[in-house]
Amino acid sequence: MTDILTIRRPDDWHLHFRDGDIMRGVVPYTARQFGRAIVMPNLSPPVTTAALGKDYRARIEAAVPAGITFTPLMTCYLTDTTDPEDLARGAADGIFTAAKLYPANATTNSAHGVSDVTKIYPVLARMEAEGIVLCVHGEVTDNDIDVFDREAEFIERHMRGIIANFPDLKVVFEHITTADAVEFVKSCGPNVAATITPQHLHINRNAMLVGGIQPHNYCLPVAKRETHRLALRAAAVSGSPKFFLGTDSAPHLRSVKETSCGCAGIFNAPYALESYLAVFDEEGALDQFEAFASLNGPAFYGLPVNEETITLERAETAVPETLMLTGEEIVPWHAGQTLGWRIAT
Ligand code: NCD
Ligand code: ZN
């Protein structure tokens, strides 16, 4: 039995840091585990220009604890009026690593998102030409589509069109939750990949709705049926370079989760690696963990693998029921549970 695992330092290819005091509170959790992270731009107001991206990056860098090396990789929030020139310059200047497509009103702080994907086709053409990665929140927002079908429907209504019109565009189908998305990504060329969160590997939709409503298991896209969870687990441990780690850690204080209209998002940053490791251990696939966590993402983004290593060891880790953030309670993913691994270094 493997009890110690030393791997290249992982990266988180999708997460939310927020801003201000919350950001300063959550950055250390990520920076202690990951070398880099793709930082989502859904602030209020969103990060829509290179100038805003540069300022936001500086605020994050200032929140990294002394003695830790951590590089935030910034994303540009696409809107109906994104200026391709500003985006291209931001990428050339090393401010933007990717741009993010939120269908308007799909999720938290996405009201300024894209109202019709074809409106940003000129931007996508420029991104394809410049090699800028497109990160996609792949859910339709149409009221006639059931919330559990929104990801699969997005593939038919939008994803196939994007890929067909921009065959060389690098696309990350983010936080996938369905077997449909797994199959779709596999069917595409090497320029299409997907991130998978820990929660979608651990829970199906029962965890949200059985035994009372469970707000801390609610995120978007929502967890689906068990068959989908099993397909995601198989993809994550398969060794395919198309699938890599993206936590989608999305901090919301307890007070806005446990309320009559609770926010979507799971705060998994504090024990992210321990959470993923539990899955790889259960699947008998610890030997595939480095590829998923540390190698596939950089390869897709065309970035070097982190030089440092991290050592993980089999040991019980008790996750607290709550953590404090800005003087208020926040409930971490796996609250009150014991996980089987911990970070040794
Ligand atoms: C995210 C958030 O809170 O910003 N919420 C979530 O449920 N994942 C937004 C997102 O990534 O959809
Ligand atoms: Zn997200």
Coordinates of C-alpha atoms and ligand atoms in Angstrom, one line a residue:
M1 CA 0.0 0.0 0.0
T2 CA 1.3 3.4 -0.9
D3 CA 1.5 5.6 2.2
I4 CA 3.7 8.4 0.9
L5 CA 3.3 10.2 -2.4
T6 CA 5.8 12.8 -3.7
I7 CA 4.7 14.6 -6.8
R8 CA 5.4 17.8 -8.6
R9 CA 3.7 20.7 -6.9
P10 CA 0.1 20.8 -8.3
D11 CA -1.8 23.8 -9.7
D12 CA -5.5 24.7 -9.4
W13 CA -6.9 25.4 -12.9
H14 CA -10.1 27.0 -11.7
L15 CA -11.0 28.8 -8.5
H16 CA -12.6 31.9 -7.0
F17 CA -10.6 34.1 -4.6
R18 CA -13.1 37.0 -4.4
D19 CA -11.6 40.3 -3.3
G20 CA -10.8 42.4 -0.2
D21 CA -10.8 40.8 3.2
I22 CA -12.3 37.5 2.0
M23 CA -9.6 37.2 -0.7
R24 CA -6.9 37.9 1.9
G25 CA -8.4 35.2 4.1
V26 CA -8.7 32.5 1.4
V27 CA -5.5 33.0 -0.6
P28 CA -3.2 31.3 2.0
Y29 CA -5.2 28.1 1.8
T30 CA -4.6 27.8 -1.9
A31 CA -1.0 29.1 -1.9
R32 CA 0.1 26.5 0.7
Q33 CA -0.9 23.7 -1.7
F34 CA -0.7 24.9 -5.2
G35 CA 2.1 26.6 -7.3
R36 CA -0.4 28.4 -9.5
A37 CA -4.1 28.9 -9.9
I38 CA -6.4 30.1 -12.7
V39 CA -8.3 32.9 -10.9
M40 CA -11.9 33.5 -11.9
P41 CA -12.9 37.0 -12.8
N42 CA -16.5 37.1 -11.5
L43 CA -15.9 39.9 -9.1
S44 CA -18.5 42.6 -8.7
P45 CA -17.8 44.5 -11.0
P46 CA -16.1 41.8 -13.0
V47 CA -12.5 41.7 -14.3
T48 CA -13.2 42.7 -17.9
T49 CA -10.0 44.6 -19.0
A50 CA -6.3 44.1 -18.8
A51 CA -6.0 47.1 -16.4
L52 CA -8.5 45.5 -14.0
G53 CA -6.7 42.1 -14.3
K54 CA -3.4 43.7 -13.5
D55 CA -4.7 45.5 -10.4
Y56 CA -6.5 42.4 -9.2
R57 CA -3.4 40.3 -9.6
A58 CA -1.4 42.7 -7.5
R59 CA -3.9 42.5 -4.7
I60 CA -3.7 38.7 -4.8
E61 CA 0.1 38.7 -4.8
A62 CA 0.0 41.0 -1.8
A63 CA -2.1 38.4 0.1
V64 CA 0.4 35.5 -0.5
P65 CA 2.0 34.7 2.9
A66 CA 5.7 35.5 3.2
G67 CA 8.0 32.6 2.2
I68 CA 5.5 30.9 -0.2
T69 CA 5.8 31.0 -3.9
F70 CA 2.5 31.2 -5.6
T71 CA 1.5 32.6 -9.0
P72 CA -2.0 33.8 -9.8
L73 CA -2.9 33.3 -13.4
M74 CA -5.6 35.8 -14.4
T75 CA -8.6 35.5 -16.6
C76 CA -10.6 38.1 -18.5
Y77 CA -14.4 38.0 -18.0
L78 CA -15.9 38.1 -21.5
T79 CA -18.9 40.3 -22.2
D80 CA -20.9 41.1 -25.3
T81 CA -18.6 44.1 -25.7
T82 CA -15.2 42.7 -24.9
D83 CA -12.5 44.5 -26.9
P84 CA -10.3 41.8 -28.7
E85 CA -7.4 44.3 -28.8
D86 CA -7.4 44.8 -25.1
L87 CA -7.6 41.1 -24.4
A88 CA -4.8 40.3 -26.9
R89 CA -2.6 43.0 -25.4
G90 CA -3.3 41.8 -21.9
A91 CA -2.3 38.3 -22.9
A92 CA 0.8 39.5 -24.7
D93 CA 1.8 41.5 -21.6
G94 CA 1.4 38.4 -19.4
I95 CA -1.6 39.7 -17.5
F96 CA -4.2 37.3 -18.9
T97 CA -3.6 33.6 -19.2
A98 CA -7.2 32.8 -20.3
A99 CA -10.6 34.4 -20.9
K100 CA -13.8 33.2 -19.3
L101 CA -17.1 32.7 -20.9
Y102 CA -20.1 32.9 -18.5
P103 CA -23.4 32.7 -20.2
A104 CA -25.3 35.6 -18.8
N105 CA -26.9 34.8 -15.5
A106 CA -25.6 31.2 -15.4
T107 CA -24.1 31.5 -11.9
T108 CA -22.8 33.8 -9.2
N109 CA -21.9 37.3 -10.5
S110 CA -22.5 36.4 -14.1
A111 CA -25.1 39.1 -15.0
H112 CA -22.6 40.8 -17.3
G113 CA -21.9 37.5 -19.1
V114 CA -22.4 36.8 -22.7
S115 CA -26.0 37.0 -23.9
D116 CA -25.4 35.2 -27.2
V117 CA -22.2 33.2 -27.8
T118 CA -22.1 34.3 -31.5
K119 CA -21.7 37.9 -30.3
I120 CA -18.2 37.1 -29.1
Y121 CA -17.2 35.1 -32.2
P122 CA -14.8 38.0 -33.3
V123 CA -13.1 37.7 -29.8
L124 CA -12.9 33.9 -30.1
A125 CA -11.3 34.3 -33.6
R126 CA -8.6 36.6 -32.0
M127 CA -8.1 34.2 -29.1
E128 CA -7.6 31.3 -31.5
A129 CA -5.1 33.3 -33.5
E130 CA -3.2 34.4 -30.3
G131 CA -3.4 31.0 -28.5
I132 CA -5.4 32.4 -25.6
V133 CA -7.2 29.7 -23.7
L134 CA -11.0 29.9 -23.5
C135 CA -12.5 28.7 -20.1
V136 CA -16.2 27.9 -20.4
H137 CA -18.9 27.7 -17.8
G138 CA -20.9 25.2 -19.9
E139 CA -24.5 25.6 -18.9
V140 CA -27.4 27.0 -20.9
T141 CA -29.6 29.5 -19.0
D142 CA -32.8 29.0 -21.0
N143 CA -35.7 28.7 -18.6
D144 CA -37.2 25.8 -20.6
I145 CA -34.2 23.6 -19.8
D146 CA -34.2 21.6 -16.6
V147 CA -31.3 22.6 -14.3
F148 CA -30.0 19.0 -14.4
D149 CA -29.9 19.1 -18.2
R150 CA -28.2 22.5 -18.7
E151 CA -24.7 21.2 -19.2
A152 CA -25.6 18.5 -21.7
E153 CA -27.8 21.0 -23.6
F154 CA -24.9 23.5 -23.7
I155 CA -22.8 21.0 -25.6
E156 CA -25.5 20.8 -28.3
R157 CA -26.5 24.4 -28.5
H158 CA -23.1 26.1 -28.1
M159 CA -20.0 23.9 -27.6
R160 CA -20.2 22.1 -30.9
G161 CA -20.5 25.4 -32.7
I162 CA -17.6 27.0 -30.9
I163 CA -15.3 24.0 -31.6
A164 CA -16.5 23.7 -35.3
N165 CA -16.0 27.5 -36.0
F166 CA -12.7 27.7 -34.1
P167 CA -11.0 24.4 -34.6
D168 CA -7.6 25.5 -33.2
L169 CA -9.0 27.4 -30.2
K170 CA -7.9 25.9 -26.8
V171 CA -11.0 25.3 -24.8
V172 CA -11.4 24.2 -21.2
F173 CA -14.8 22.8 -20.4
E174 CA -14.8 23.7 -16.8
H175 CA -16.1 21.9 -13.7
I176 CA -17.7 19.2 -15.8
T177 CA -20.5 17.2 -14.1
T178 CA -21.9 14.8 -16.7
A179 CA -20.9 11.7 -18.7
D180 CA -22.1 13.7 -21.7
A181 CA -19.3 16.2 -21.1
V182 CA -16.7 13.5 -20.5
E183 CA -17.6 11.9 -23.8
F184 CA -17.7 15.2 -25.7
V185 CA -14.3 16.2 -24.5
K186 CA -12.9 12.8 -25.4
S187 CA -14.3 13.1 -28.8
C188 CA -12.5 16.4 -29.5
G189 CA -8.9 17.0 -30.5
P190 CA -6.1 17.8 -28.0
N191 CA -7.1 21.5 -27.9
V192 CA -10.2 20.6 -25.8
A193 CA -9.9 19.6 -22.2
A194 CA -11.9 19.7 -18.9
T195 CA -11.4 20.4 -15.3
I196 CA -13.1 18.3 -12.6
T197 CA -13.8 19.5 -9.0
P198 CA -13.4 17.4 -5.9
Q199 CA -17.1 17.7 -5.0
H200 CA -18.3 16.3 -8.3
L201 CA -16.1 13.3 -7.7
H202 CA -17.4 12.7 -4.2
I203 CA -21.2 13.4 -4.4
N204 CA -24.2 13.0 -6.6
R205 CA -27.4 15.0 -6.4
N206 CA -28.7 13.0 -3.4
A207 CA -26.2 14.7 -1.2
M208 CA -27.9 18.0 -1.9
L209 CA -31.5 16.9 -1.5
V210 CA -31.9 13.8 0.7
G211 CA -32.5 14.0 4.4
G212 CA -33.2 17.8 4.2
I213 CA -31.8 20.4 1.9
Q214 CA -28.0 20.5 2.1
P215 CA -26.8 24.0 1.1
H216 CA -23.1 23.2 1.5
N217 CA -23.4 20.6 -1.2
Y218 CA -24.9 23.1 -3.6
C219 CA -22.8 24.5 -6.4
L220 CA -23.1 25.2 -10.1
P221 CA -23.3 23.2 -12.2
V222 CA -25.2 21.1 -9.7
A223 CA -24.1 17.6 -8.9
K224 CA -25.9 15.1 -11.1
R225 CA -26.9 11.4 -10.9
E226 CA -24.6 8.7 -9.7
T227 CA -23.9 7.4 -13.2
H228 CA -22.4 10.8 -14.0
R229 CA -20.3 10.9 -10.9
L230 CA -18.9 7.5 -11.8
A231 CA -18.0 8.7 -15.4
L232 CA -16.2 11.7 -13.9
R233 CA -14.2 9.5 -11.5
A234 CA -13.2 7.2 -14.4
A235 CA -12.1 10.2 -16.5
A236 CA -10.1 11.8 -13.6
V237 CA -8.1 8.6 -12.9
S238 CA -7.8 7.5 -16.6
G239 CA -4.5 9.2 -17.2
S240 CA -5.9 11.0 -20.2
P241 CA -4.2 14.4 -20.6
K242 CA -7.6 16.0 -21.3
F243 CA -8.7 16.0 -17.6
F244 CA -7.1 18.0 -14.9
L245 CA -7.6 19.5 -11.4
G246 CA -9.7 22.6 -11.0
T247 CA -11.3 23.0 -7.6
D248 CA -13.9 25.7 -8.3
S249 CA -13.4 26.6 -4.7
A250 CA -16.1 29.3 -4.3
P251 CA -16.2 30.8 -0.8
H252 CA -19.5 32.1 0.5
L253 CA -20.0 32.9 4.2
R254 CA -22.3 30.5 6.1
S255 CA -24.8 33.3 6.5
V256 CA -25.4 33.5 2.7
K257 CA -25.4 29.7 2.2
E258 CA -27.9 28.9 5.0
T259 CA -30.7 31.2 4.0
S260 CA -33.9 31.1 2.1
C261 CA -32.1 31.7 -1.2
G262 CA -28.6 30.4 -0.7
C263 CA -25.6 31.1 -2.9
A264 CA -24.1 28.4 -5.2
G265 CA -20.6 27.5 -4.4
I266 CA -18.5 25.1 -2.3
F267 CA -15.5 26.3 -0.4
N268 CA -13.1 23.4 -0.9
A269 CA -9.7 25.2 -0.9
P270 CA -8.6 24.4 2.7
Y271 CA -8.5 20.6 2.1
A272 CA -8.5 20.4 -1.7
L273 CA -5.6 18.0 -2.2
E274 CA -6.8 15.7 0.7
S275 CA -10.2 15.6 -1.0
Y276 CA -8.9 14.6 -4.4
L277 CA -6.5 12.1 -2.9
A278 CA -9.4 10.3 -1.1
V279 CA -10.9 9.7 -4.6
F280 CA -7.7 8.5 -6.2
D281 CA -7.1 6.2 -3.3
E282 CA -10.6 4.7 -3.4
E283 CA -10.1 4.2 -7.1
G284 CA -6.7 2.5 -6.6
A285 CA -5.2 5.1 -8.8
L286 CA -2.7 7.0 -6.6
D287 CA -0.2 6.5 -9.4
Q288 CA -2.4 8.7 -11.7
F289 CA -2.7 11.6 -9.3
E290 CA 0.4 13.5 -10.4
A291 CA -0.8 13.6 -14.0
F292 CA -4.2 14.9 -13.0
A293 CA -2.9 17.4 -10.4
S294 CA 0.4 18.6 -11.7
L295 CA 1.2 17.6 -15.3
N296 CA -1.9 17.7 -17.5
G297 CA -2.8 21.3 -16.8
P298 CA 0.6 22.8 -17.5
A299 CA 0.8 20.7 -20.7
F300 CA -2.5 22.0 -21.9
Y301 CA -1.8 25.6 -21.1
G302 CA 1.7 25.4 -22.6
L303 CA 3.4 26.2 -19.3
P304 CA 6.3 24.4 -17.5
V305 CA 5.6 22.0 -14.8
N306 CA 6.4 23.4 -11.3
E307 CA 10.0 22.7 -10.2
E308 CA 9.2 22.0 -6.6
T309 CA 7.6 18.8 -5.3
I310 CA 5.0 18.2 -2.5
T311 CA 4.8 15.2 -0.3
L312 CA 1.5 13.7 0.8
E313 CA 1.2 11.1 3.4
R314 CA -1.5 8.7 4.6
A315 CA -2.7 10.1 7.9
E316 CA -6.1 11.0 9.4
T317 CA -7.0 14.7 8.8
A318 CA -10.0 16.0 10.7
V319 CA -11.8 18.8 8.8
P320 CA -13.3 21.4 11.2
E321 CA -17.1 22.0 11.2
T322 CA -16.4 25.7 10.4
L323 CA -13.6 28.1 9.8
M324 CA -13.5 31.8 10.4
L325 CA -13.2 34.3 7.6
T326 CA -13.4 38.0 8.1
G327 CA -14.8 37.4 11.6
E328 CA -17.6 35.3 10.3
E329 CA -18.2 31.5 9.9
I330 CA -17.6 29.7 6.7
V331 CA -18.3 26.0 6.2
P332 CA -15.5 24.1 4.4
W333 CA -16.1 21.2 2.1
H334 CA -16.0 17.9 4.1
A335 CA -16.9 19.8 7.3
G336 CA -16.8 17.4 10.3
Q337 CA -15.4 14.5 8.2
T338 CA -12.0 12.8 8.5
L339 CA -10.0 12.4 5.4
G340 CA -7.2 9.8 4.9
W341 CA -4.3 12.0 3.7
R342 CA -2.4 15.1 4.6
I343 CA 0.3 17.3 3.2
A344 CA 3.6 16.4 4.8
T345 CA 5.7 19.2 3.6
Ligands
NCD1 C1 -19.2 30.1 -8.3 C2 -19.1 31.3 -7.5 O1 -19.6 31.3 -6.4 O2 -18.5 32.3 -7.9 N1 -20.2 29.2 -7.8 C3 -20.3 27.9 -8.0 O3 -21.3 27.3 -7.6 N2 -19.4 27.2 -8.6 C4 -19.4 30.4 -9.8 C5 -19.2 29.3 -10.7 O4 -18.1 28.9 -11.0 O5 -20.2 28.8 -11.3
ZN2 ZN -16.2 28.6 -10.7

